[in-house]
Amino acid sequence: AQSVSQHNHHVILSEAASLELGCNYSYGGTVNLFWYVQYPGQHLQLLLKYFSGDPLVKGIKGFEAEFIKSKFSFNLRKPSVQWSDTAEYFCAVKMGGGSQGNLIFGKGTKLSVKP
Amino acid sequence: DGGITQSPKYLFRKEGQNVTLSCEQNLNHDAMYWYRQDPGQGLRLIYYSQIVNDFQKGDIAEGYSVSREKKESFPLTVTSAQKNPTAFYLCASSTRTAVTQYFGPGTRLLVL
């Protein structure tokens, strides 16, 4: 079955530490890839997305993600986290080309940044 | 001010009761979606609608019903058949040709 895996349930970092959150999916065809973020008490917001082209995608607030097709991965990175990055992060994948098909979400990774 | 609104923010359901969650969007999006979010489970698709007067079941449609009589509105009814309704419910929308979905603030449903 098609699925999206996020390896870490809860990550705790100190401010200025580097961040990498893993995301893998199980599908061999064309994919559209997303990272969403849910700050405490706020609604889900789009952080970045990849459709095609340069596999290194830059998003808002200094986040970036790299699509590695051979590894079926789309890991999220940030060189130096801030306390305000404390949130839950969701990877989502649309499997298959075109506009049909639905997003499949990972179970989320909760990030806690200690000041 | 464009966006997606969901109401109420909190909703309480008694045993055997049907409750309806509201979702409205003024983004002129054709497609709308309902997700359920449980701790540690991510988001799971309940129902979606690509166009007015048409909708399809998602992965966990049992115990839920929807209608799509207007482009702007996609209400979700949690019926008494849904045995574990306590969750955070998220509504989203997108254009028909685009993949990116935009989310509302959510409704937290609690059972009394």
PDB file of N, CA and C in Angstrom, chain A residues 9 32 34 36 38 43-44 46 49 51 90 94 99 102-103 105-107, chain B residues 33 35 37 40-43 45 48 88 96-97 99-101 103-105:
ATOM      1  N   HIS A   9       9.148  10.615  15.938  1.00  0.00           N
ATOM      2  CA  HIS A   9       7.875  11.077  16.475  1.00  0.00           C
ATOM      3  C   HIS A   9       8.065  12.408  17.197  1.00  0.00           C
ATOM      4  N   ASN A  32       4.370  14.417  -6.100  1.00  0.00           N
ATOM      5  CA  ASN A  32       4.447  15.795  -5.651  1.00  0.00           C
ATOM      6  C   ASN A  32       4.631  15.738  -4.142  1.00  0.00           C
ATOM      7  N   PHE A  34       5.339  17.584  -0.213  1.00  0.00           N
ATOM      8  CA  PHE A  34       5.011  18.758   0.590  1.00  0.00           C
ATOM      9  C   PHE A  34       5.513  18.569   2.024  1.00  0.00           C
ATOM     10  N   TYR A  36       4.232  20.435   5.566  1.00  0.00           N
ATOM     11  CA  TYR A  36       3.336  21.367   6.240  1.00  0.00           C
ATOM     12  C   TYR A  36       3.800  21.507   7.688  1.00  0.00           C
ATOM     13  N   GLN A  38       2.482  22.889  11.677  1.00  0.00           N
ATOM     14  CA  GLN A  38       1.361  23.275  12.534  1.00  0.00           C
ATOM     15  C   GLN A  38       1.941  23.825  13.826  1.00  0.00           C
ATOM     16  N   HIS A  43      -3.339  26.934  12.504  1.00  0.00           N
ATOM     17  CA  HIS A  43      -3.727  25.926  11.523  1.00  0.00           C
ATOM     18  C   HIS A  43      -2.543  25.483  10.681  1.00  0.00           C
ATOM     19  N   LEU A  44      -2.736  24.423   9.976  1.00  0.00           N
ATOM     20  CA  LEU A  44      -1.695  23.814   9.146  1.00  0.00           C
ATOM     21  C   LEU A  44      -1.303  24.781   8.033  1.00  0.00           C
ATOM     22  N   LEU A  46       1.507  25.612   4.714  1.00  0.00           N
ATOM     23  CA  LEU A  46       2.458  25.045   3.765  1.00  0.00           C
ATOM     24  C   LEU A  46       3.845  25.633   4.015  1.00  0.00           C
ATOM     25  N   LYS A  49       7.180  22.964  -1.066  1.00  0.00           N
ATOM     26  CA  LYS A  49       6.670  21.900  -1.928  1.00  0.00           C
ATOM     27  C   LYS A  49       7.646  21.644  -3.075  1.00  0.00           C
ATOM     28  N   PHE A  51       7.549  19.930  -7.015  1.00  0.00           N
ATOM     29  CA  PHE A  51       6.800  19.318  -8.106  1.00  0.00           C
ATOM     30  C   PHE A  51       7.761  18.753  -9.150  1.00  0.00           C
ATOM     31  N   PHE A  90       4.540  17.938   9.205  1.00  0.00           N
ATOM     32  CA  PHE A  90       3.935  16.835   8.471  1.00  0.00           C
ATOM     33  C   PHE A  90       4.471  16.798   7.041  1.00  0.00           C
ATOM     34  N   LYS A  94       1.635  13.415  -2.880  1.00  0.00           N
ATOM     35  CA  LYS A  94       0.616  13.023  -3.862  1.00  0.00           C
ATOM     36  C   LYS A  94       1.310  12.079  -4.826  1.00  0.00           C
ATOM     37  N   SER A  99      -3.506  16.185 -11.828  1.00  0.00           N
ATOM     38  CA  SER A  99      -4.140  16.814 -10.671  1.00  0.00           C
ATOM     39  C   SER A  99      -5.027  15.847  -9.892  1.00  0.00           C
ATOM     40  N   ASN A 102      -5.067  12.014  -4.210  1.00  0.00           N
ATOM     41  CA  ASN A 102      -5.115  12.738  -2.952  1.00  0.00           C
ATOM     42  C   ASN A 102      -3.772  12.732  -2.245  1.00  0.00           C
ATOM     43  N   LEU A 103      -3.645  13.665  -1.293  1.00  0.00           N
ATOM     44  CA  LEU A 103      -2.443  13.716  -0.472  1.00  0.00           C
ATOM     45  C   LEU A 103      -2.471  12.602   0.563  1.00  0.00           C
ATOM     46  N   PHE A 105      -0.598  11.738   4.088  1.00  0.00           N
ATOM     47  CA  PHE A 105       0.214  12.409   5.100  1.00  0.00           C
ATOM     48  C   PHE A 105       0.979  11.399   5.949  1.00  0.00           C
ATOM     49  N   GLY A 106       2.171  11.797   6.366  1.00  0.00           N
ATOM     50  CA  GLY A 106       2.865  11.056   7.397  1.00  0.00           C
ATOM     51  C   GLY A 106       2.229  11.341   8.745  1.00  0.00           C
ATOM     52  N   LYS A 107       2.702  10.636   9.780  1.00  0.00           N
ATOM     53  CA  LYS A 107       2.096  10.767  11.096  1.00  0.00           C
ATOM     54  C   LYS A 107       2.566  11.994  11.859  1.00  0.00           C
TER      55      LYS A 107
ATOM     56  N   TYR B  33     -11.905  19.327   1.035  1.00  0.00           N
ATOM     57  CA  TYR B  33     -11.517  18.074   1.677  1.00  0.00           C
ATOM     58  C   TYR B  33     -11.806  18.146   3.177  1.00  0.00           C
ATOM     59  N   TYR B  35     -10.397  16.195   6.697  1.00  0.00           N
ATOM     60  CA  TYR B  35      -9.440  15.288   7.313  1.00  0.00           C
ATOM     61  C   TYR B  35      -9.740  15.164   8.804  1.00  0.00           C
ATOM     62  N   GLN B  37      -7.613  14.429  12.357  1.00  0.00           N
ATOM     63  CA  GLN B  37      -6.271  14.380  12.927  1.00  0.00           C
ATOM     64  C   GLN B  37      -6.348  13.836  14.345  1.00  0.00           C
ATOM     65  N   GLY B  40      -0.468  11.485  16.973  1.00  0.00           N
ATOM     66  CA  GLY B  40       0.404  10.416  16.510  1.00  0.00           C
ATOM     67  C   GLY B  40      -0.080   9.692  15.262  1.00  0.00           C
ATOM     68  N   GLN B  41      -1.183  10.149  14.684  1.00  0.00           N
ATOM     69  CA  GLN B  41      -1.749   9.460  13.508  1.00  0.00           C
ATOM     70  C   GLN B  41      -1.654  10.276  12.232  1.00  0.00           C
ATOM     71  N   GLY B  42      -1.250  11.511  12.327  1.00  0.00           N
ATOM     72  CA  GLY B  42      -1.233  12.351  11.144  1.00  0.00           C
ATOM     73  C   GLY B  42      -2.642  12.719  10.709  1.00  0.00           C
ATOM     74  N   LEU B  43      -2.799  13.040   9.430  1.00  0.00           N
ATOM     75  CA  LEU B  43      -4.096  13.407   8.883  1.00  0.00           C
ATOM     76  C   LEU B  43      -4.617  12.263   8.022  1.00  0.00           C
ATOM     77  N   LEU B  45      -7.862  11.151   5.421  1.00  0.00           N
ATOM     78  CA  LEU B  45      -8.896  11.742   4.576  1.00  0.00           C
ATOM     79  C   LEU B  45     -10.239  11.089   4.827  1.00  0.00           C
ATOM     80  N   TYR B  48     -13.900  13.940   0.159  1.00  0.00           N
ATOM     81  CA  TYR B  48     -13.462  15.062  -0.647  1.00  0.00           C
ATOM     82  C   TYR B  48     -14.468  15.299  -1.771  1.00  0.00           C
ATOM     83  N   PHE B  88      -9.572  16.044  16.086  1.00  0.00           N
ATOM     84  CA  PHE B  88      -9.451  17.385  15.521  1.00  0.00           C
ATOM     85  C   PHE B  88      -9.767  17.258  14.032  1.00  0.00           C
ATOM     86  N   ARG B  96      -9.073  22.984  -8.827  1.00  0.00           N
ATOM     87  CA  ARG B  96      -9.277  21.637  -9.362  1.00  0.00           C
ATOM     88  C   ARG B  96      -8.024  21.099 -10.046  1.00  0.00           C
ATOM     89  N   THR B  97      -7.226  22.018 -10.588  1.00  0.00           N
ATOM     90  CA  THR B  97      -6.043  21.575 -11.328  1.00  0.00           C
ATOM     91  C   THR B  97      -4.776  21.583 -10.487  1.00  0.00           C
ATOM     92  N   VAL B  99      -2.490  20.892  -6.982  1.00  0.00           N
ATOM     93  CA  VAL B  99      -2.368  19.852  -5.976  1.00  0.00           C
ATOM     94  C   VAL B  99      -2.300  20.435  -4.567  1.00  0.00           C
ATOM     95  N   THR B 100      -1.758  21.642  -4.454  1.00  0.00           N
ATOM     96  CA  THR B 100      -1.530  22.237  -3.138  1.00  0.00           C
ATOM     97  C   THR B 100      -2.843  22.508  -2.433  1.00  0.00           C
ATOM     98  N   GLN B 101      -2.953  22.017  -1.194  1.00  0.00           N
ATOM     99  CA  GLN B 101      -4.155  22.229  -0.401  1.00  0.00           C
ATOM    100  C   GLN B 101      -3.887  23.266   0.691  1.00  0.00           C
ATOM    101  N   PHE B 103      -5.442  24.910   4.345  1.00  0.00           N
ATOM    102  CA  PHE B 103      -6.213  24.386   5.460  1.00  0.00           C
ATOM    103  C   PHE B 103      -6.891  25.468   6.290  1.00  0.00           C
ATOM    104  N   GLY B 104      -8.043  25.097   6.859  1.00  0.00           N
ATOM    105  CA  GLY B 104      -8.718  25.929   7.824  1.00  0.00           C
ATOM    106  C   GLY B 104      -8.153  25.719   9.215  1.00  0.00           C
ATOM    107  N   PRO B 105      -8.682  26.437  10.209  1.00  0.00           N
ATOM    108  CA  PRO B 105      -8.143  26.374  11.569  1.00  0.00           C
ATOM    109  C   PRO B 105      -8.549  25.142  12.360  1.00  0.00           C
TER     110      PRO B 105
END
